mmCIF file of N, CA and C in Angstrom:
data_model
loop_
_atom_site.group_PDB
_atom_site.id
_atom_site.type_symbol
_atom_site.label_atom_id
_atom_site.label_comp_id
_atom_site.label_asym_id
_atom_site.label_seq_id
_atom_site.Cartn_x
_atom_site.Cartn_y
_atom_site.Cartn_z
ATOM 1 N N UNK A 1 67.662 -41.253 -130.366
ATOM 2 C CA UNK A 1 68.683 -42.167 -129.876
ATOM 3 C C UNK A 1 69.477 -41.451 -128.785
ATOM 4 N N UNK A 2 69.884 -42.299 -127.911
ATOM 5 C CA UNK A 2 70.439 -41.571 -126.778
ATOM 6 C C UNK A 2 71.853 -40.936 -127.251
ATOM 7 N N UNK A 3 72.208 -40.394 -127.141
ATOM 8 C CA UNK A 3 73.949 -40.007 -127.853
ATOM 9 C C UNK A 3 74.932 -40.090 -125.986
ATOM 10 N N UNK A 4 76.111 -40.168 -126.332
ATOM 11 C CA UNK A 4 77.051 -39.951 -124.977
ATOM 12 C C UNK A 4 78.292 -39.818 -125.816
ATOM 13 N N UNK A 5 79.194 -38.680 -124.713
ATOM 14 C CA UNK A 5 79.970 -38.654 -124.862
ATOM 15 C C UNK A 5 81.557 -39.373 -123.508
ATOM 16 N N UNK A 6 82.651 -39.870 -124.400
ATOM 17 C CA UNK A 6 83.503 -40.682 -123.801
ATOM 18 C C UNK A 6 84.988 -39.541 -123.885
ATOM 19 N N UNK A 7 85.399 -40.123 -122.380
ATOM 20 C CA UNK A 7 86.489 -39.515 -122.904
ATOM 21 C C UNK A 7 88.010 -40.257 -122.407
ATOM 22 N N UNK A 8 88.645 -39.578 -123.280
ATOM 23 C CA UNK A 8 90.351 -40.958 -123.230
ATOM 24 C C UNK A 8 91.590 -39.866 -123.030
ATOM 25 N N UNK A 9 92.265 -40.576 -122.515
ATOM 26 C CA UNK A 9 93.811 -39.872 -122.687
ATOM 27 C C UNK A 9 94.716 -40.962 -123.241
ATOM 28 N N UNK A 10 95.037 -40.168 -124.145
ATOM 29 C CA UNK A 10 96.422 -40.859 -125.269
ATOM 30 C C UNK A 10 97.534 -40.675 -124.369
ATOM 31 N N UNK A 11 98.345 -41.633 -124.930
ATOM 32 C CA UNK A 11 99.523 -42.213 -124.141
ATOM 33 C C UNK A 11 100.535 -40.704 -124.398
ATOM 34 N N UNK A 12 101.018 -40.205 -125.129
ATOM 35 C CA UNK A 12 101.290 -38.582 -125.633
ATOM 36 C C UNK A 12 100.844 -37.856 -124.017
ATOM 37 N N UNK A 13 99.648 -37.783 -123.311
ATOM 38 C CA UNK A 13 98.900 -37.184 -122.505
ATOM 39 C C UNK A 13 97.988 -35.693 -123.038
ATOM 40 N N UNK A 14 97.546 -36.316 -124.118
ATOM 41 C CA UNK A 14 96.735 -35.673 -124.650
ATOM 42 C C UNK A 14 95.200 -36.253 -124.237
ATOM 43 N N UNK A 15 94.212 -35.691 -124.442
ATOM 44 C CA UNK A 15 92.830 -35.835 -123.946
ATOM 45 C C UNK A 15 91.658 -35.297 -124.755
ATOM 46 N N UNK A 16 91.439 -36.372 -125.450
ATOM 47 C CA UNK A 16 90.122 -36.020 -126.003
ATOM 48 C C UNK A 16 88.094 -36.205 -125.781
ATOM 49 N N UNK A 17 87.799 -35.470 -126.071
ATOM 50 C CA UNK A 17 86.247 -35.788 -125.828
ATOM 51 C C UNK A 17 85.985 -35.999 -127.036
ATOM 52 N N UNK A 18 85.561 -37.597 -126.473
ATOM 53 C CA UNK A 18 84.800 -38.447 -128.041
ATOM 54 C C UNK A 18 82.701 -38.636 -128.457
ATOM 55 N N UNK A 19 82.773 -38.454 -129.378
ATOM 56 C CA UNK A 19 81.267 -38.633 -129.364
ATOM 57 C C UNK A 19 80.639 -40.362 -129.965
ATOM 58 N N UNK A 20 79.786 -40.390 -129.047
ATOM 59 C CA UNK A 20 78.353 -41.388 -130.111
ATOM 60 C C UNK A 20 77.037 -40.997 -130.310
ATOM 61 N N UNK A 21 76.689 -41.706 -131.292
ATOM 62 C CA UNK A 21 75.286 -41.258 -131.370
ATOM 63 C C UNK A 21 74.622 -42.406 -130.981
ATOM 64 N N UNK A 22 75.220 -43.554 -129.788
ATOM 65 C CA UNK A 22 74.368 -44.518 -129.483
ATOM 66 C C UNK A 22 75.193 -45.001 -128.496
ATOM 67 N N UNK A 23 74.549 -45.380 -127.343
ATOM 68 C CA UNK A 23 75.178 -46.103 -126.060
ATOM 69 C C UNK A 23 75.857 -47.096 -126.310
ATOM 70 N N UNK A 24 75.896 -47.698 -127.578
ATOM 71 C CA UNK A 24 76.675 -49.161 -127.647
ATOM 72 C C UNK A 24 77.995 -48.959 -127.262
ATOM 73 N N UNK A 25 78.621 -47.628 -127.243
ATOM 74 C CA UNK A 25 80.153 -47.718 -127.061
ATOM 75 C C UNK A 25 80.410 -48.404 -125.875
ATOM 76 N N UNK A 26 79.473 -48.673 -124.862
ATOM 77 C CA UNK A 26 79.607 -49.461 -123.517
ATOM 78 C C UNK A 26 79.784 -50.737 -123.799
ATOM 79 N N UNK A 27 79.685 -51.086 -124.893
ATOM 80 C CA UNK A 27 79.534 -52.589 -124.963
ATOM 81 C C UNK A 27 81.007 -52.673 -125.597
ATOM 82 N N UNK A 28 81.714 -52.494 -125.588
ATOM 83 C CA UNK A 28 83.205 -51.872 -126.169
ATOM 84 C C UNK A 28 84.435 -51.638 -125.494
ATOM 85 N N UNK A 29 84.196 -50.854 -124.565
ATOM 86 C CA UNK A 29 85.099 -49.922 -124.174
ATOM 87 C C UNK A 29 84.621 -49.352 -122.211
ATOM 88 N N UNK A 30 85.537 -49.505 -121.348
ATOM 89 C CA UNK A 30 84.956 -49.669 -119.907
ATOM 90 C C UNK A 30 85.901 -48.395 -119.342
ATOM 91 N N UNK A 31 85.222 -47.323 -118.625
ATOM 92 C CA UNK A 31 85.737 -46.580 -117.832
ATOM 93 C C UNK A 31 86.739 -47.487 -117.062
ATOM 94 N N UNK A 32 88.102 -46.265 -117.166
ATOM 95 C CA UNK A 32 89.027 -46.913 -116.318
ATOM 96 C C UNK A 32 90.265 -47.926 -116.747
ATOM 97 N N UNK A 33 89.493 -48.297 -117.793
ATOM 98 C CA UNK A 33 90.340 -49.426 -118.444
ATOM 99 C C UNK A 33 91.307 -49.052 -119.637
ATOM 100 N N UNK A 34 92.406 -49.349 -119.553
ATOM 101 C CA UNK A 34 93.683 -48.935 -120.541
ATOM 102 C C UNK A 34 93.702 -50.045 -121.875
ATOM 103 N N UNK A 35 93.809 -49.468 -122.847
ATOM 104 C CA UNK A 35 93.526 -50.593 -123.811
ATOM 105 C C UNK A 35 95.157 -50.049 -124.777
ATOM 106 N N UNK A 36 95.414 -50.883 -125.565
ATOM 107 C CA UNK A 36 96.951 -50.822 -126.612
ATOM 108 C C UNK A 36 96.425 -49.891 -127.688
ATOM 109 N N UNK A 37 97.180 -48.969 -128.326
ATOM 110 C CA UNK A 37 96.509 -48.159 -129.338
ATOM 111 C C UNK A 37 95.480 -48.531 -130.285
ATOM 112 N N UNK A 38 96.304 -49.853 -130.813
ATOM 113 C CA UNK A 38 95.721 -50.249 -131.714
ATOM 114 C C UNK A 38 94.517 -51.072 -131.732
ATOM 115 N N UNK A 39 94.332 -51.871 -130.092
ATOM 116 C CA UNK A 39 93.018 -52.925 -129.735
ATOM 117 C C UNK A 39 92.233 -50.904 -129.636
ATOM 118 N N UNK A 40 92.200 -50.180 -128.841
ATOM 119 C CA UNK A 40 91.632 -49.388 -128.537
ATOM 120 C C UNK A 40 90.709 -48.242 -130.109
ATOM 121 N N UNK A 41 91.921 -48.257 -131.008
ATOM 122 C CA UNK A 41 91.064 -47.740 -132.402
ATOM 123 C C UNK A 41 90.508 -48.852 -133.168
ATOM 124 N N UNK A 42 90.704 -50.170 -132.870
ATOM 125 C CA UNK A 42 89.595 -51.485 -133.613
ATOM 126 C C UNK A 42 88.612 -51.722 -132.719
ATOM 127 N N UNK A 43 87.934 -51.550 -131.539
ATOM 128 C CA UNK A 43 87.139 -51.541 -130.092
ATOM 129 C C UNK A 43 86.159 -50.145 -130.549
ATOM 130 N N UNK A 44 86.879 -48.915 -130.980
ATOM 131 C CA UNK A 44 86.233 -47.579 -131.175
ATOM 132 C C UNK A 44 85.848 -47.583 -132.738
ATOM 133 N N UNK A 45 86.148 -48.428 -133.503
ATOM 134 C CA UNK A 45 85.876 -48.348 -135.023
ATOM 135 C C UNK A 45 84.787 -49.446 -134.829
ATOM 136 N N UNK A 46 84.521 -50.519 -134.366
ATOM 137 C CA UNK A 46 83.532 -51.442 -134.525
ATOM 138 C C UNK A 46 82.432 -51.015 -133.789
ATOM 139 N N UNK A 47 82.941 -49.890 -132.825
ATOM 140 C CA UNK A 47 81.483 -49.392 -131.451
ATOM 141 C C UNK A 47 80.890 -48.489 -132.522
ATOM 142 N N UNK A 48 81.924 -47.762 -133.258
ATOM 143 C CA UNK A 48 81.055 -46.127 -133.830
ATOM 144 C C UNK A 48 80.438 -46.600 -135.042
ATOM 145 N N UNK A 49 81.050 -47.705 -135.860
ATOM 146 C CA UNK A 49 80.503 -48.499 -137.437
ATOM 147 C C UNK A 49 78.866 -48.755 -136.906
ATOM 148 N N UNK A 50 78.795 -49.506 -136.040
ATOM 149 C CA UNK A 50 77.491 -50.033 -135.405
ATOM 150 C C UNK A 50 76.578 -48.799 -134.942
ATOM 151 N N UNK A 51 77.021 -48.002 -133.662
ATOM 152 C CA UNK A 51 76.334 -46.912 -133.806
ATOM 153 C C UNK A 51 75.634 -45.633 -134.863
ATOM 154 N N UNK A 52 76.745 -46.102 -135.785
ATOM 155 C CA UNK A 52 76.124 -45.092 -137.370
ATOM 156 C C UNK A 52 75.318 -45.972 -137.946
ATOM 157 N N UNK A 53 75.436 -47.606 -137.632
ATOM 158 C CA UNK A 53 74.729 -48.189 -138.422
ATOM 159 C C UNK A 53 72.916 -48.352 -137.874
ATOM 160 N N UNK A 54 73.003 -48.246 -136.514
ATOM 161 C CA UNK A 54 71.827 -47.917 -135.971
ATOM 162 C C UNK A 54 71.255 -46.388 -135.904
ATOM 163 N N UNK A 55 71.692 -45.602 -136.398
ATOM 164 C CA UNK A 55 71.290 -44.105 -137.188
ATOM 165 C C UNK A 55 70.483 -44.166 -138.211
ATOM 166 N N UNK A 56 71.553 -44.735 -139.408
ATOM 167 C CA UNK A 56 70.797 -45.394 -140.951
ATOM 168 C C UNK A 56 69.501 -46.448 -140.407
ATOM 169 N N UNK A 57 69.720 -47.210 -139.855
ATOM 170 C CA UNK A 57 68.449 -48.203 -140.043
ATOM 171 C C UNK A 57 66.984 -47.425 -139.142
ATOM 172 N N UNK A 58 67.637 -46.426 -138.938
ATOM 173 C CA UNK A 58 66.164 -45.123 -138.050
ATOM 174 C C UNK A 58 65.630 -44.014 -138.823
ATOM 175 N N UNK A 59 66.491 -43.688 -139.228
ATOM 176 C CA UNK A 59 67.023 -42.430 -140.310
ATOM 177 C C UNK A 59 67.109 -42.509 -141.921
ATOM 178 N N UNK A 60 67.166 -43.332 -141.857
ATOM 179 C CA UNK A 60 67.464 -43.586 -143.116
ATOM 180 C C UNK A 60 69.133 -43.188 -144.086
ATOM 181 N N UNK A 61 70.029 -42.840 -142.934
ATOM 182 C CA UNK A 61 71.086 -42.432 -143.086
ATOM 183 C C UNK A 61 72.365 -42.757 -142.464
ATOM 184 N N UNK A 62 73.642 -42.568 -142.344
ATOM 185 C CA UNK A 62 74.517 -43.276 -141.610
ATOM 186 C C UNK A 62 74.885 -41.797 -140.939
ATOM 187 N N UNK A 63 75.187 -41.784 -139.609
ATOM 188 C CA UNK A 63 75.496 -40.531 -138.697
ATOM 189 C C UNK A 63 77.121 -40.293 -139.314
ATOM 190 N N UNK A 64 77.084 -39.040 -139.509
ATOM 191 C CA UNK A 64 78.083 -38.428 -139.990
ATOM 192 C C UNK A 64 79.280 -37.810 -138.797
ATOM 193 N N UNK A 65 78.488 -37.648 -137.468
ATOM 194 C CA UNK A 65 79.544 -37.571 -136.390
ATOM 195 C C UNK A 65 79.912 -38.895 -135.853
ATOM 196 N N UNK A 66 79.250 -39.677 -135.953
ATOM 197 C CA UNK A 66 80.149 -40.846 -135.690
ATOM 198 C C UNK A 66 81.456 -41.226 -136.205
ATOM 199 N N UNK A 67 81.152 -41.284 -137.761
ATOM 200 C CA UNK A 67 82.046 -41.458 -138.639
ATOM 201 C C UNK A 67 83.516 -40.283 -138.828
ATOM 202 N N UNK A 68 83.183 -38.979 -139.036
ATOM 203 C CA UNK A 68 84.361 -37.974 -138.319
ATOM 204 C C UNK A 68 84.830 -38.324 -136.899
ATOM 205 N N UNK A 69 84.143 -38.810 -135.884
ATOM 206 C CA UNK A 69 84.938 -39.008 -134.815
ATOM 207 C C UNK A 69 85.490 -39.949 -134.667
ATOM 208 N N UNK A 70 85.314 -41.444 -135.762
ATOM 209 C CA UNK A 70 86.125 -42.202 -135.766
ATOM 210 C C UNK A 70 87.966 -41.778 -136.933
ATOM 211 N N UNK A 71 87.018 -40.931 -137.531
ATOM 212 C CA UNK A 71 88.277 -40.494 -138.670
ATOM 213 C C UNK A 71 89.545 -39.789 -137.313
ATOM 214 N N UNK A 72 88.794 -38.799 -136.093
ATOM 215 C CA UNK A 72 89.850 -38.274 -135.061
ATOM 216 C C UNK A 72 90.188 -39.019 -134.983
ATOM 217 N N UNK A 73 89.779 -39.901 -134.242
ATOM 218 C CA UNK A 73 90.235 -41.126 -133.311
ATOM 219 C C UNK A 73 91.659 -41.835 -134.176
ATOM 220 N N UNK A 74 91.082 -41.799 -135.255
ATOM 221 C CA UNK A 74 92.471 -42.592 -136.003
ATOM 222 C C UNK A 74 93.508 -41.740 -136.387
ATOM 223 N N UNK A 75 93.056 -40.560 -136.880
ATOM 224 C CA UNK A 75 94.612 -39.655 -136.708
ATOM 225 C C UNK A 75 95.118 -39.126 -135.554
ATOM 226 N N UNK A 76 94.175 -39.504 -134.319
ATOM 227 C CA UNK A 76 95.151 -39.154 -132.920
ATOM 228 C C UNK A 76 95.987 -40.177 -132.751
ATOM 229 N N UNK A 77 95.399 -41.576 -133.488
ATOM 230 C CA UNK A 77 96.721 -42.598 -132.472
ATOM 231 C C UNK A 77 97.491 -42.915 -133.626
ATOM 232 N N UNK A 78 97.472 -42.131 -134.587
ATOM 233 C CA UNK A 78 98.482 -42.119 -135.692
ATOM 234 C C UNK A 78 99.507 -41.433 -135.461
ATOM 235 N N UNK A 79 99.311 -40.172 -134.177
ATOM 236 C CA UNK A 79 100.618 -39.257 -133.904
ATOM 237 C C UNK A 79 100.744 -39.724 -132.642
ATOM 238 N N UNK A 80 100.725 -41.599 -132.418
ATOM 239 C CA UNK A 80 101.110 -41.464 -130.914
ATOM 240 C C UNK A 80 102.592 -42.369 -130.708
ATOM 241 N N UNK A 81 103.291 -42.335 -129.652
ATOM 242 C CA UNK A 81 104.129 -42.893 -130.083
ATOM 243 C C UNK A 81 104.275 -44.394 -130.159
ATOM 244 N N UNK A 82 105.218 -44.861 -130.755
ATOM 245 C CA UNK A 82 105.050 -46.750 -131.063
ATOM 246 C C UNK A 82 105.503 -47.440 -129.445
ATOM 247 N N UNK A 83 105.767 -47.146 -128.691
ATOM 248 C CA UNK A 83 106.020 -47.874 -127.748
ATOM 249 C C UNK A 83 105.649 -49.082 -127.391
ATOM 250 N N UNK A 84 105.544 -50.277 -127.479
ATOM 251 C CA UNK A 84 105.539 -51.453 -126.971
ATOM 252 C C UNK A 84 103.661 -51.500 -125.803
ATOM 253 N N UNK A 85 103.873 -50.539 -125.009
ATOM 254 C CA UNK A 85 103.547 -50.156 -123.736
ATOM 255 C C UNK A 85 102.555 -49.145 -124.032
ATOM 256 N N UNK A 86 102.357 -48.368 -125.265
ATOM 257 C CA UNK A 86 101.374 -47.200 -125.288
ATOM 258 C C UNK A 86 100.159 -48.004 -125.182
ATOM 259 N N UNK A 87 99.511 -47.216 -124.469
ATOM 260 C CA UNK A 87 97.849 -47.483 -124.337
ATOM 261 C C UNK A 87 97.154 -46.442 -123.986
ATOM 262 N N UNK A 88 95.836 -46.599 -124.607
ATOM 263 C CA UNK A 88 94.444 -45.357 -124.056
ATOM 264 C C UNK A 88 93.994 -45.642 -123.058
ATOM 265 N N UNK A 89 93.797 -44.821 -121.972
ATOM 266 C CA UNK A 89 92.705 -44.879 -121.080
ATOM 267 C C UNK A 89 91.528 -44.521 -121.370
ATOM 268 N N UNK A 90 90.619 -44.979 -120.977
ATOM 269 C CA UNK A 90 89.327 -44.670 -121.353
ATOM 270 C C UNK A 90 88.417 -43.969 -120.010
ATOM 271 N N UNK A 91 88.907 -42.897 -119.692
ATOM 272 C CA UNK A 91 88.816 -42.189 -118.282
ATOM 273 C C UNK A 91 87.483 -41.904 -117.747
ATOM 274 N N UNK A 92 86.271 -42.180 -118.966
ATOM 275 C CA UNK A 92 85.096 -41.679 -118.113
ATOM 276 C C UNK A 92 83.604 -42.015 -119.545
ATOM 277 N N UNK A 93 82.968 -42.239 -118.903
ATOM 278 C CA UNK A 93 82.014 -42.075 -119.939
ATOM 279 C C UNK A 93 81.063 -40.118 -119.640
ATOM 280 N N UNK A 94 79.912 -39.718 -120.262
ATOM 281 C CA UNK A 94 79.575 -38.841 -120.247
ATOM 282 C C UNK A 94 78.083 -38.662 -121.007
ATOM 283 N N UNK A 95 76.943 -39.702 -120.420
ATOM 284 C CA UNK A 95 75.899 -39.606 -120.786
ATOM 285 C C UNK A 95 74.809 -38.249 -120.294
#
């Protein structure tokens, strides 16, 4: 499976490199584009659920970095702040 990696800056201006183990995150999530914390960790939880879920149905298993990088993903925008206005950028993909 093809894997890519994405990467975002939290409203904080923090910057992380995110992983998949399947291109679907494109179908999700668009270089460039600023999304609200919370559309942005339900957009990255339904891209990475699907991508682990196309692991298991190959594998016979559910990808285990998918699933830890959705666990980051949710304790980064758990320390971000509540602002009205916070949003992720989604600064680049990285196939």
């Amino acid at each position: 499976m093809p894997e890519m990696r994405f990467t975002v800056l939290w409203p904080d201006g923090s910057r992380d490199s995110c992983y998949s183990p399947s291109l679907v995150i494109k179908d999700y999530l668009v270089p460039g584009q600023s999304y609200p914390v919370d559309a942005f960790v339900a957009k990255a939880a339904e891209a990475l659920t699907v991508a682990s879920e196309r692991v298991k149905a190959r594998y016979g298993f559910p990808c285990s970095l998918a699933l830890g990088q959705l666990r980051d993903i949710r304790a980064a925008a758990a320390r971000q702040p509540r602002a009205p206005d916070a949003a992720v950028l989604v600064e680049a993909f990285e196939e």
